[in-house]
């Protein structure tokens, strides 16, 4: 687990508490979960070994990819309730009532929309309140997963393998292609995306990291991302 150990010590994000580093996941915890069969990668090593071109240790790289994904899965997200400013009734097109049988009905009366937005209990004066706390699968779209994985693996390759690259390049074009191929193998992308997508993912990852915080949940310090209502809701208010 040489690659994982380096990533853990040099790349993986952490919080400083009383002068010590605190991590959401450590390599020994991951090893326990792995050996117990409680983590099943979406691609087996034989397939990975066959399809990935890499000059280093492929098995170590495979384990590192699994570790990065596992760490991402421990991330929590805090869904914030909308402010009254965000729920400006004049800008809403309607309120959709969604039934269990799959049918829906949209109300577009301005008075009903206003009553419902007020009844939601959104905070005043631009202050945010928590709607709920959830794990990655509930809120993260493909862009979040792709971008965070891509930037973490790219940072590892950049620092662990200090080879000659183009000026100011995090990774080489061959490394970019490899990361994109790994994204596809681990089913983080539905198909093999073009190299231009890699640059987009790095830019998006910077924005996601700006919202990273740490909270104590049931005695464990965990990374969380606060998501504003407009980032996880649709233009309609859906009542189920």
XYZ file of N, CA and C in Angstrom:
720
model
N 0.823 -1.208 0.000
C 0.000 0.000 0.000
C 0.867 1.273 0.000
N 1.954 1.210 -0.734
C 2.876 2.346 -0.761
C 2.229 3.596 -1.343
N 1.461 3.433 -2.439
C 0.814 4.579 -3.058
C -0.227 5.187 -2.117
N -1.005 4.330 -1.463
C -2.031 4.819 -0.535
C -1.384 5.570 0.622
N -0.305 5.032 1.161
C 0.377 5.678 2.282
C 0.882 7.067 1.897
N 1.434 7.190 0.689
C 1.923 8.498 0.238
C 0.753 9.461 0.052
N -0.301 8.978 -0.590
C -1.474 9.827 -0.800
C -2.035 10.309 0.534
N -2.109 9.413 1.496
C -2.642 9.735 2.821
C -1.798 10.804 3.509
N -0.489 10.675 3.426
C 0.403 11.596 4.129
C 0.577 12.935 3.414
N 0.484 12.928 2.087
C 0.835 14.128 1.327
C -0.316 14.798 0.583
N -1.366 14.061 0.254
C -2.419 14.599 -0.618
C -3.773 14.682 0.073
N -4.160 13.650 0.783
C -5.514 13.551 1.333
C -5.838 14.735 2.242
N -7.055 15.275 2.098
C -7.428 16.437 2.894
C -7.686 16.035 4.344
N -7.458 16.989 5.242
C -7.566 16.728 6.672
C -7.907 18.024 7.398
N -8.249 17.891 8.668
C -8.498 19.054 9.521
C -7.449 19.062 10.627
N -7.097 20.250 11.098
C -6.163 20.379 12.208
C -6.963 20.617 13.489
N -6.824 19.707 14.440
C -7.517 19.823 15.728
C -6.480 19.705 16.839
N -6.344 20.779 17.591
C -5.371 20.825 18.687
C -3.973 20.435 18.213
N -3.624 20.932 17.035
C -2.289 20.706 16.506
C -2.081 19.386 15.790
N -3.091 18.525 15.769
C -2.968 17.220 15.125
C -3.830 17.143 13.861
N -3.378 16.338 12.917
C -4.166 16.105 11.708
C -5.292 15.108 12.001
N -6.487 15.415 11.524
C -7.631 14.502 11.663
C -8.166 14.178 10.271
N -8.321 12.889 10.000
C -8.789 12.413 8.701
C -10.146 11.719 8.851
N -10.933 11.781 7.798
C -12.201 11.044 7.803
C -11.958 9.549 7.639
N -10.889 9.190 6.913
C -10.545 7.784 6.662
C -9.025 7.648 6.730
N -8.562 6.557 7.335
C -7.138 6.244 7.353
C -6.920 4.924 6.617
N -5.724 4.705 6.092
C -5.447 3.481 5.335
C -5.757 2.191 6.094
N -5.507 2.170 7.415
C -5.767 0.940 8.157
C -7.253 0.633 8.231
N -8.076 1.677 8.317
C -9.525 1.468 8.315
C -9.972 0.911 6.969
N -9.434 1.493 5.893
C -9.777 1.019 4.553
C -9.348 -0.425 4.368
N -8.153 -0.776 4.855
C -7.653 -2.150 4.734
C -8.581 -3.131 5.451
N -9.090 -2.725 6.618
C -10.015 -3.576 7.374
C -11.301 -3.815 6.596
N -11.828 -2.726 6.029
C -13.057 -2.822 5.242
C -12.830 -3.673 3.996
N -11.692 -3.482 3.357
C -11.347 -4.222 2.141
C -11.229 -5.715 2.426
N -10.468 -6.061 3.447
C -10.242 -7.483 3.770
C -11.512 -8.177 4.245
N -12.410 -7.413 4.834
C -13.665 -7.987 5.310
C -14.681 -8.171 4.182
N -14.331 -7.684 2.993
C -15.237 -7.808 1.856
C -16.387 -6.830 1.876
N -16.254 -5.745 2.663
C -17.324 -4.759 2.782
C -17.196 -3.618 1.771
N -16.168 -3.688 0.949
C -16.028 -2.722 -0.139
C -15.743 -3.504 -1.410
N -16.612 -3.366 -2.386
C -16.460 -4.105 -3.640
C -16.277 -3.101 -4.777
N -15.091 -3.014 -5.362
C -14.847 -2.072 -6.468
C -15.737 -2.392 -7.667
N -16.023 -1.372 -8.453
C -16.882 -1.553 -9.622
C -16.128 -2.133 -10.807
N -14.822 -2.288 -10.682
C -14.027 -2.945 -11.729
C -12.997 -3.829 -11.035
N -12.774 -5.021 -11.553
C -11.800 -5.931 -10.950
C -10.397 -5.592 -11.421
N -9.404 -6.055 -10.685
C -8.022 -5.702 -11.003
C -7.578 -6.271 -12.348
N -8.017 -7.475 -12.704
C -7.608 -8.070 -13.970
C -7.999 -7.184 -15.150
N -9.213 -6.660 -15.112
C -9.671 -5.765 -16.180
C -8.874 -4.471 -16.161
N -8.662 -3.930 -14.981
C -7.873 -2.711 -14.815
C -6.460 -2.912 -15.356
N -5.852 -4.008 -14.989
C -4.482 -4.322 -15.400
C -4.371 -4.461 -16.916
N -5.395 -5.007 -17.525
C -5.392 -5.240 -18.967
C -5.575 -3.951 -19.769
N -6.388 -3.023 -19.253
C -6.771 -1.865 -20.055
C -6.008 -0.576 -19.737
N -5.333 -0.533 -18.581
C -4.624 0.692 -18.207
C -3.141 0.572 -18.531
N -2.611 1.569 -19.234
C -1.183 1.637 -19.526
C -0.521 2.543 -18.487
N 0.402 1.970 -17.729
C 1.021 2.702 -16.625
C 2.399 2.126 -16.359
N 3.397 2.992 -16.224
C 4.771 2.534 -16.044
C 5.078 2.131 -14.606
N 4.239 2.547 -13.669
C 4.464 2.197 -12.271
C 3.823 0.863 -11.913
N 3.545 0.685 -10.634
C 2.935 -0.542 -10.132
C 1.420 -0.459 -10.315
N 0.876 -1.257 -11.225
C -0.552 -1.180 -11.535
C -1.426 -1.623 -10.358
N -0.966 -2.617 -9.635
C -1.768 -3.084 -8.501
C -1.847 -2.007 -7.414
N -0.736 -1.327 -7.186
C -0.729 -0.230 -6.218
C -1.649 0.895 -6.689
N -1.608 1.191 -7.987
C -2.458 2.245 -8.538
C -3.925 1.869 -8.414
N -4.244 0.620 -8.677
C -5.617 0.139 -8.562
C -6.124 0.298 -7.133
N -5.315 -0.097 -6.163
C -5.707 0.024 -4.762
C -5.884 1.490 -4.372
N -5.014 2.361 -4.895
C -5.134 3.784 -4.607
C -6.442 4.337 -5.146
N -6.813 3.971 -6.364
C -8.071 4.436 -6.949
C -9.249 4.008 -6.077
N -9.217 2.776 -5.625
C -10.280 2.277 -4.745
C -10.320 3.081 -3.451
N -9.159 3.401 -2.915
C -9.074 4.148 -1.659
C -9.642 5.554 -1.833
N -9.266 6.222 -2.923
C -9.764 7.576 -3.169
C -11.281 7.582 -3.261
N -11.843 6.622 -3.969
C -13.297 6.540 -4.105
C -13.940 6.270 -2.750
N -13.336 5.391 -1.961
C -13.869 5.079 -0.630
C -13.857 6.333 0.258
N -12.779 7.094 0.213
C -12.697 8.333 0.999
C -13.792 9.302 0.567
N -14.010 9.419 -0.740
C -15.059 10.300 -1.245
C -16.425 9.882 -0.741
N -16.649 8.592 -0.628
C -17.949 8.085 -0.201
C -18.233 8.380 1.272
N -17.204 8.723 2.048
C -17.416 9.055 3.453
C -17.749 10.532 3.652
N -17.744 11.271 2.567
C -18.021 12.701 2.625
C -19.510 12.935 2.881
N -19.808 13.901 3.738
C -21.193 14.262 4.019
C -21.545 15.580 3.336
N -22.828 15.754 3.075
C -23.318 16.973 2.453
C -24.460 17.541 3.294
N -24.395 18.839 3.539
C -25.448 19.523 4.294
C -26.305 20.296 3.306
N -27.535 19.860 3.161
C -28.466 20.529 2.251
C -29.120 21.693 3.009
N -28.908 22.887 2.512
C -29.437 24.080 3.180
C -30.843 24.405 2.692
N -31.658 24.873 3.613
C -33.005 25.296 3.240
C -32.906 26.636 2.513
N -33.875 26.929 1.678
C -33.818 28.186 0.919
C -34.115 29.397 1.796
N -33.548 30.516 1.442
C -33.925 31.773 2.077
C -35.174 32.287 1.374
N -35.847 33.214 2.010
C -37.033 33.788 1.371
C -36.665 34.506 0.075
N -35.442 35.037 0.048
C -34.994 35.696 -1.183
C -34.878 34.688 -2.321
N -34.391 33.492 -2.009
C -34.252 32.456 -3.034
C -35.604 31.921 -3.479
N -36.590 32.007 -2.594
C -37.927 31.513 -2.932
C -38.850 32.650 -3.346
N -38.333 33.618 -4.028
C -39.132 34.725 -4.528
C -40.267 34.180 -5.387
N -41.487 34.340 -4.901
C -42.642 33.748 -5.577
C -42.793 34.238 -7.013
N -42.353 35.460 -7.275
C -42.515 36.009 -8.621
C -41.675 35.255 -9.652
N -40.619 34.580 -9.207
C -39.727 33.906 -10.148
C -40.058 32.425 -10.310
N -40.968 31.909 -9.485
C -41.333 30.498 -9.589
C -42.420 30.298 -10.630
N -42.290 29.233 -11.406
C -43.255 28.951 -12.454
C -44.460 28.181 -11.921
N -44.247 27.436 -10.860
C -45.359 26.662 -10.325
C -44.913 25.730 -9.224
N -45.874 25.056 -8.634
C -45.623 24.072 -7.583
C -46.150 22.734 -8.085
N -45.268 21.752 -8.135
C -45.638 20.451 -8.663
C -45.950 19.483 -7.525
N -47.146 18.904 -7.569
C -47.532 17.855 -6.635
C -47.237 16.520 -7.305
N -46.408 15.722 -6.684
C -45.993 14.458 -7.271
C -46.621 13.309 -6.488
N -47.334 12.414 -7.191
C -48.036 11.308 -6.539
C -47.238 10.013 -6.632
N -47.566 9.067 -5.747
C -46.831 7.815 -5.678
C -46.931 6.998 -6.963
N -48.020 7.170 -7.698
C -48.174 6.397 -8.938
C -47.370 6.988 -10.101
N -46.617 8.057 -9.819
C -45.790 8.653 -10.857
C -46.420 9.850 -11.547
N -47.693 10.058 -11.352
C -48.352 11.197 -11.971
C -48.053 12.468 -11.173
N -48.282 13.612 -11.789
C -48.013 14.877 -11.123
C -48.999 15.933 -11.601
N -49.120 16.977 -10.807
C -50.033 18.070 -11.140
C -49.378 19.374 -10.704
N -49.348 20.359 -11.581
C -48.672 21.625 -11.294
C -49.681 22.734 -11.040
N -49.488 23.423 -9.917
C -50.310 24.583 -9.563
C -49.519 25.843 -9.911
N -50.118 26.756 -10.645
C -49.396 27.967 -11.030
C -50.083 29.245 -10.573
N -50.985 29.123 -9.589
C -51.635 30.305 -9.029
C -50.624 31.081 -8.186
N -50.491 32.372 -8.413
C -49.504 33.178 -7.690
C -49.769 33.196 -6.194
N -51.034 33.207 -5.799
C -51.356 33.236 -4.369
C -50.971 31.923 -3.694
N -51.190 30.798 -4.387
C -50.822 29.498 -3.823
C -49.307 29.386 -3.698
N -48.594 29.826 -4.728
C -47.131 29.775 -4.699
C -46.596 30.579 -3.520
N -47.137 31.764 -3.300
C -46.674 32.611 -2.200
C -46.958 31.963 -0.857
N -48.152 31.385 -0.702
C -48.509 30.737 0.559
C -47.583 29.560 0.854
N -47.286 28.788 -0.174
C -46.439 27.614 0.024
C -45.009 28.017 0.361
N -44.468 29.022 -0.331
C -43.104 29.453 -0.035
C -42.985 29.971 1.388
N -44.007 30.669 1.862
C -43.974 31.144 3.246
C -44.102 29.992 4.235
N -44.913 28.992 3.881
C -45.133 27.858 4.779
C -43.910 26.956 4.908
N -43.032 27.007 3.909
C -41.824 26.180 3.955
C -40.962 26.546 5.160
N -41.080 27.780 5.611
C -40.317 28.182 6.777
C -38.909 28.588 6.457
N -38.694 29.102 5.272
C -37.353 29.539 4.896
C -36.885 30.641 5.830
N -35.597 30.678 6.064
C -35.041 31.645 6.998
C -35.129 33.066 6.444
N -35.062 34.027 7.330
C -35.139 35.431 6.946
C -33.756 36.068 6.944
N -33.682 37.233 6.361
C -32.456 38.037 6.355
C -31.260 37.322 5.742
N -31.509 36.413 4.810
C -30.417 35.754 4.113
C -29.682 34.704 4.916
N -30.162 34.361 6.118
C -29.508 33.345 6.935
C -29.982 31.956 6.510
N -29.067 30.982 6.601
C -29.390 29.635 6.155
C -29.647 28.709 7.332
N -30.593 27.787 7.124
C -30.852 26.728 8.074
C -30.667 25.386 7.377
N -30.358 24.362 8.141
C -30.095 23.045 7.559
C -31.402 22.334 7.234
N -31.491 21.815 6.041
C -32.640 21.001 5.640
C -32.399 19.542 6.032
N -31.237 18.999 5.672
C -30.908 17.611 6.004
C -29.423 17.369 5.754
N -28.923 16.274 6.317
C -27.545 15.850 6.103
C -27.577 14.499 5.405
N -26.811 14.352 4.349
C -26.873 13.122 3.573
C -25.474 12.727 3.085
N -25.391 11.551 2.503
C -24.132 11.059 1.953
C -24.086 11.340 0.453
N -22.940 11.043 -0.118
C -22.644 11.370 -1.504
C -23.696 10.928 -2.533
N -24.154 9.665 -2.511
C -25.051 9.216 -3.576
C -26.359 10.009 -3.692
N -26.790 10.630 -2.585
C -28.074 11.322 -2.616
C -28.029 12.646 -3.370
N -26.874 13.287 -3.373
C -26.822 14.627 -3.957
C -25.808 14.811 -5.072
N -24.762 14.023 -5.059
C -23.673 14.297 -6.001
C -24.029 13.877 -7.420
N -23.860 14.798 -8.350
C -24.034 14.429 -9.747
C -22.708 13.905 -10.286
N -22.717 13.483 -11.504
C -21.503 12.904 -12.087
C -20.336 13.890 -12.097
N -20.639 15.164 -12.268
C -19.573 16.155 -12.328
C -18.796 16.219 -11.030
N -19.485 16.187 -9.906
C -18.790 16.244 -8.617
C -17.871 15.042 -8.451
N -18.398 13.855 -8.674
C -17.612 12.638 -8.477
C -16.415 12.614 -9.420
N -16.644 12.938 -10.673
C -15.569 12.921 -11.662
C -14.481 13.930 -11.313
N -14.871 15.132 -10.959
C -13.903 16.191 -10.721
C -13.061 15.924 -9.487
N -13.688 15.489 -8.393
C -12.937 15.258 -7.167
C -11.979 14.078 -7.325
N -12.416 13.032 -7.994
C -11.528 11.889 -8.219
C -10.368 12.293 -9.122
N -10.675 13.014 -10.197
C -9.645 13.397 -11.169
C -8.566 14.251 -10.527
N -8.960 15.226 -9.721
C -7.966 16.128 -9.135
C -7.146 15.415 -8.063
N -7.741 14.492 -7.316
C -6.991 13.782 -6.284
C -5.946 12.854 -6.910
N -6.348 12.124 -7.937
C -5.403 11.218 -8.595
C -4.332 12.006 -9.341
N -4.714 13.123 -9.959
C -3.745 13.950 -10.678
C -2.702 14.518 -9.717
N -3.131 14.956 -8.540
C -2.187 15.479 -7.552
C -1.210 14.399 -7.095
N -1.713 13.186 -6.927
C -0.826 12.096 -6.536
C 0.232 11.854 -7.614
N -0.196 11.746 -8.859
C 0.742 11.485 -9.951
C 1.772 12.611 -10.075
N 1.317 13.830 -9.891
C 2.207 14.985 -10.041
C 3.336 14.964 -9.013
N 3.000 14.672 -7.777
C 3.994 14.752 -6.707
C 4.755 13.442 -6.500
N 4.118 12.333 -6.725
C 4.802 11.052 -6.513
C 5.740 10.724 -7.667
N 5.359 11.137 -8.875
C 6.187 10.902 -10.060
C 6.596 12.259 -10.643
N 7.622 12.893 -10.079
C 8.038 14.232 -10.544
C 8.801 14.180 -11.866
N 8.127 13.700 -12.902
C 8.758 13.616 -14.223
C 8.611 14.954 -14.945
N 9.323 15.101 -16.045
C 9.267 16.344 -16.808
C 7.929 16.441 -17.530
N 7.214 17.523 -17.269
C 5.933 17.781 -17.917
C 5.968 19.185 -18.502
N 4.963 19.535 -19.266
C 4.892 20.885 -19.803
C 4.806 21.891 -18.654
N 5.309 23.083 -18.881
C 5.328 24.111 -17.856
C 3.941 24.360 -17.288
N 3.841 24.390 -15.957
C 2.595 24.658 -15.230
C 1.537 23.570 -15.421
N 1.928 22.406 -15.936
C 0.963 21.318 -16.121
C 0.948 20.424 -14.881
N -0.233 20.131 -14.416
C -0.362 19.241 -13.264
C 0.036 17.829 -13.646
N -0.444 17.369 -14.791
C -0.098 16.048 -15.313
C 0.082 16.142 -16.821
N 0.731 15.141 -17.395
C 0.948 15.111 -18.840
C -0.336 14.714 -19.563
N -0.333 14.862 -20.880
C -1.507 14.465 -21.655
C -1.747 12.955 -21.548
N -0.676 12.169 -21.511
C -0.842 10.721 -21.338
C -1.467 10.392 -19.988
N -1.060 11.134 -18.965
C -1.638 10.916 -17.630
C -3.102 11.357 -17.596
N -3.408 12.420 -18.295
C -4.805 12.857 -18.392
C -5.650 11.759 -19.023
N -5.144 11.200 -20.121
C -5.878 10.133 -20.803
C -6.069 8.927 -19.880
N -5.051 8.616 -19.089
C -5.148 7.484 -18.178
C -6.204 7.739 -17.107
N -6.220 8.944 -16.556
C -7.207 9.276 -15.524
C -8.617 9.177 -16.084
N -8.811 9.690 -17.301
C -10.130 9.620 -17.929
C -10.535 8.164 -18.190
N -9.569 7.334 -18.553
C -9.852 5.913 -18.771
C -10.230 5.235 -17.451
N -9.541 5.613 -16.380
C -9.855 5.046 -15.063
C -11.247 5.474 -14.617
N -11.601 6.727 -14.873
C -12.952 7.199 -14.547
C -13.999 6.302 -15.199
N -13.753 5.963 -16.438
C -14.711 5.128 -17.170
C -14.722 3.691 -16.634
N -13.543 3.144 -16.344
C -13.470 1.771 -15.842
C -14.192 1.622 -14.510
N -14.084 2.631 -13.657
C -14.757 2.590 -12.358
C -16.204 3.083 -12.443
N -16.685 3.233 -13.666
C -18.075 3.620 -13.925
C -18.424 4.995 -13.348
N -17.440 5.866 -13.266
C -17.685 7.240 -12.836
C -18.076 8.117 -14.017
N -17.860 7.614 -15.229
C -18.385 8.241 -16.437
C -19.085 7.158 -17.253
N -20.194 7.479 -17.912
C -20.924 6.474 -18.680
C -20.192 6.032 -19.940
N -19.267 6.861 -20.400
C -18.482 6.537 -21.594
C -17.127 7.247 -21.470
N -16.186 6.889 -22.318
C -14.860 7.488 -22.274
C -14.926 8.905 -22.831
N -14.684 9.893 -21.969
C -14.824 11.291 -22.378
C -13.538 11.797 -23.032
N -13.628 12.930 -23.720
C -12.490 13.509 -24.419
C -11.557 14.237 -23.451
N -10.337 14.477 -23.903
C -9.319 15.093 -23.059
C -9.719 16.492 -22.602
N -10.470 17.212 -23.399
C -10.904 18.560 -23.011
C -11.731 18.533 -21.730
N -12.369 17.403 -21.471
C -13.178 17.254 -20.260
C -12.306 17.303 -19.005
N -11.073 16.854 -19.110
C -10.182 16.826 -17.947
C -9.947 18.242 -17.413
N -9.692 19.184 -18.277
C -9.464 20.564 -17.843
C -10.703 21.136 -17.170
N -11.858 20.797 -17.695
C -13.102 21.264 -17.085
C -13.259 20.710 -15.672
N -12.906 19.443 -15.500
C -13.053 18.810 -14.188
C -12.149 19.464 -13.145
N -10.939 19.845 -13.526
C -10.027 20.487 -12.584
C -10.572 21.837 -12.127
N -11.150 22.590 -13.041
C -11.708 23.894 -12.686
C -12.902 23.748 -11.755
N -13.743 22.756 -12.016
C -14.917 22.525 -11.179
C -14.507 22.062 -9.790
N -13.474 21.248 -9.704
C -13.020 20.724 -8.412
C -12.606 21.850 -7.478
N -11.972 22.890 -8.009
C -11.565 24.027 -7.180
C -12.776 24.689 -6.534
N -13.862 24.797 -7.262
C -15.077 25.415 -6.725
C -15.682 24.550 -5.627
N -15.672 23.233 -5.824
C -16.229 22.342 -4.812
C -15.417 22.413 -3.520
N -14.103 22.489 -3.645
C -13.248 22.498 -2.458
C -13.404 23.776 -1.644
N -13.850 24.853 -2.272
C -14.048 26.106 -1.551
C -15.121 25.968 -0.481
N -16.061 25.034 -0.661
C -17.168 24.866 0.278
C -16.920 23.757 1.296
N -15.700 23.215 1.331
C -15.400 22.112 2.230
C -15.224 22.605 3.662
N -15.908 21.946 4.593
C -15.777 22.249 6.012
C -15.695 20.931 6.777
N -15.516 21.030 8.088
C -15.448 19.844 8.936
C -16.422 20.002 10.095
N -17.158 18.937 10.403
C -18.085 18.962 11.531
C -17.920 17.682 12.344
N -18.316 17.757 13.598
C -18.268 16.600 14.482
C -19.630 15.917 14.458
N -19.690 14.745 13.848
C -20.933 13.976 13.773
C -20.782 12.710 14.603
N -21.536 12.662 15.701
C -21.530 11.500 16.584
C -20.105 11.129 17.019
N -19.328 12.148 17.377
C -18.005 11.904 17.914
C -16.904 11.722 16.882
N -17.244 11.784 15.601
C -16.240 11.631 14.560
C -16.189 12.890 13.705
N -14.985 13.392 13.488
C -14.808 14.577 12.665
C -14.864 14.175 11.202
N -15.801 14.749 10.461
C -15.998 14.349 9.072
C -16.075 15.573 8.162
N -15.603 15.421 6.916
C -15.689 16.530 5.959
C -17.111 16.675 5.438
N -17.555 17.906 5.318
C -18.892 18.172 4.797
C -18.811 19.297 3.772
N -19.748 19.281 2.858
C -19.902 20.363 1.899
C -21.302 20.931 2.060
N -21.396 22.237 2.219
C -22.689 22.891 2.360
C -23.223 23.234 0.977
N -24.449 22.807 0.709
C -25.047 22.996 -0.610
C -26.273 23.893 -0.497
N -26.230 25.002 -1.186
C -27.370 25.908 -1.166
C -28.557 25.278 -1.897
N -29.721 25.749 -1.523
C -30.957 25.180 -2.067
C -30.973 25.217 -3.586
N -30.518 26.305 -4.177
C -30.573 26.436 -5.635
C -29.678 25.428 -6.335
N -28.739 24.817 -5.575
C -27.843 23.834 -6.156
C -28.414 22.425 -6.129
N -29.403 22.174 -5.265
C -29.944 20.814 -5.212
C -31.437 20.739 -5.498
N -32.097 21.860 -5.643
C -33.541 21.867 -5.926
C -33.779 22.210 -7.380
N -34.979 21.913 -7.833
C -35.368 22.283 -9.196
C -36.101 23.616 -9.165
N -36.494 24.076 -10.314
C -37.210 25.366 -10.368
C -38.601 25.224 -9.788
N -39.125 24.004 -9.697
C -40.417 23.772 -9.099
C -40.237 23.273 -7.662
N -41.177 23.580 -6.794
C -41.189 22.989 -5.468
C -41.932 21.686 -5.587
N -41.265 20.569 -5.266
C -41.874 19.254 -5.425
C -42.377 18.757 -4.074
N -43.661 18.500 -3.976
C -44.258 17.981 -2.745
C -44.610 16.537 -2.952
N -43.985 15.602 -2.194
C -44.229 14.171 -2.388
C -45.133 13.620 -1.300
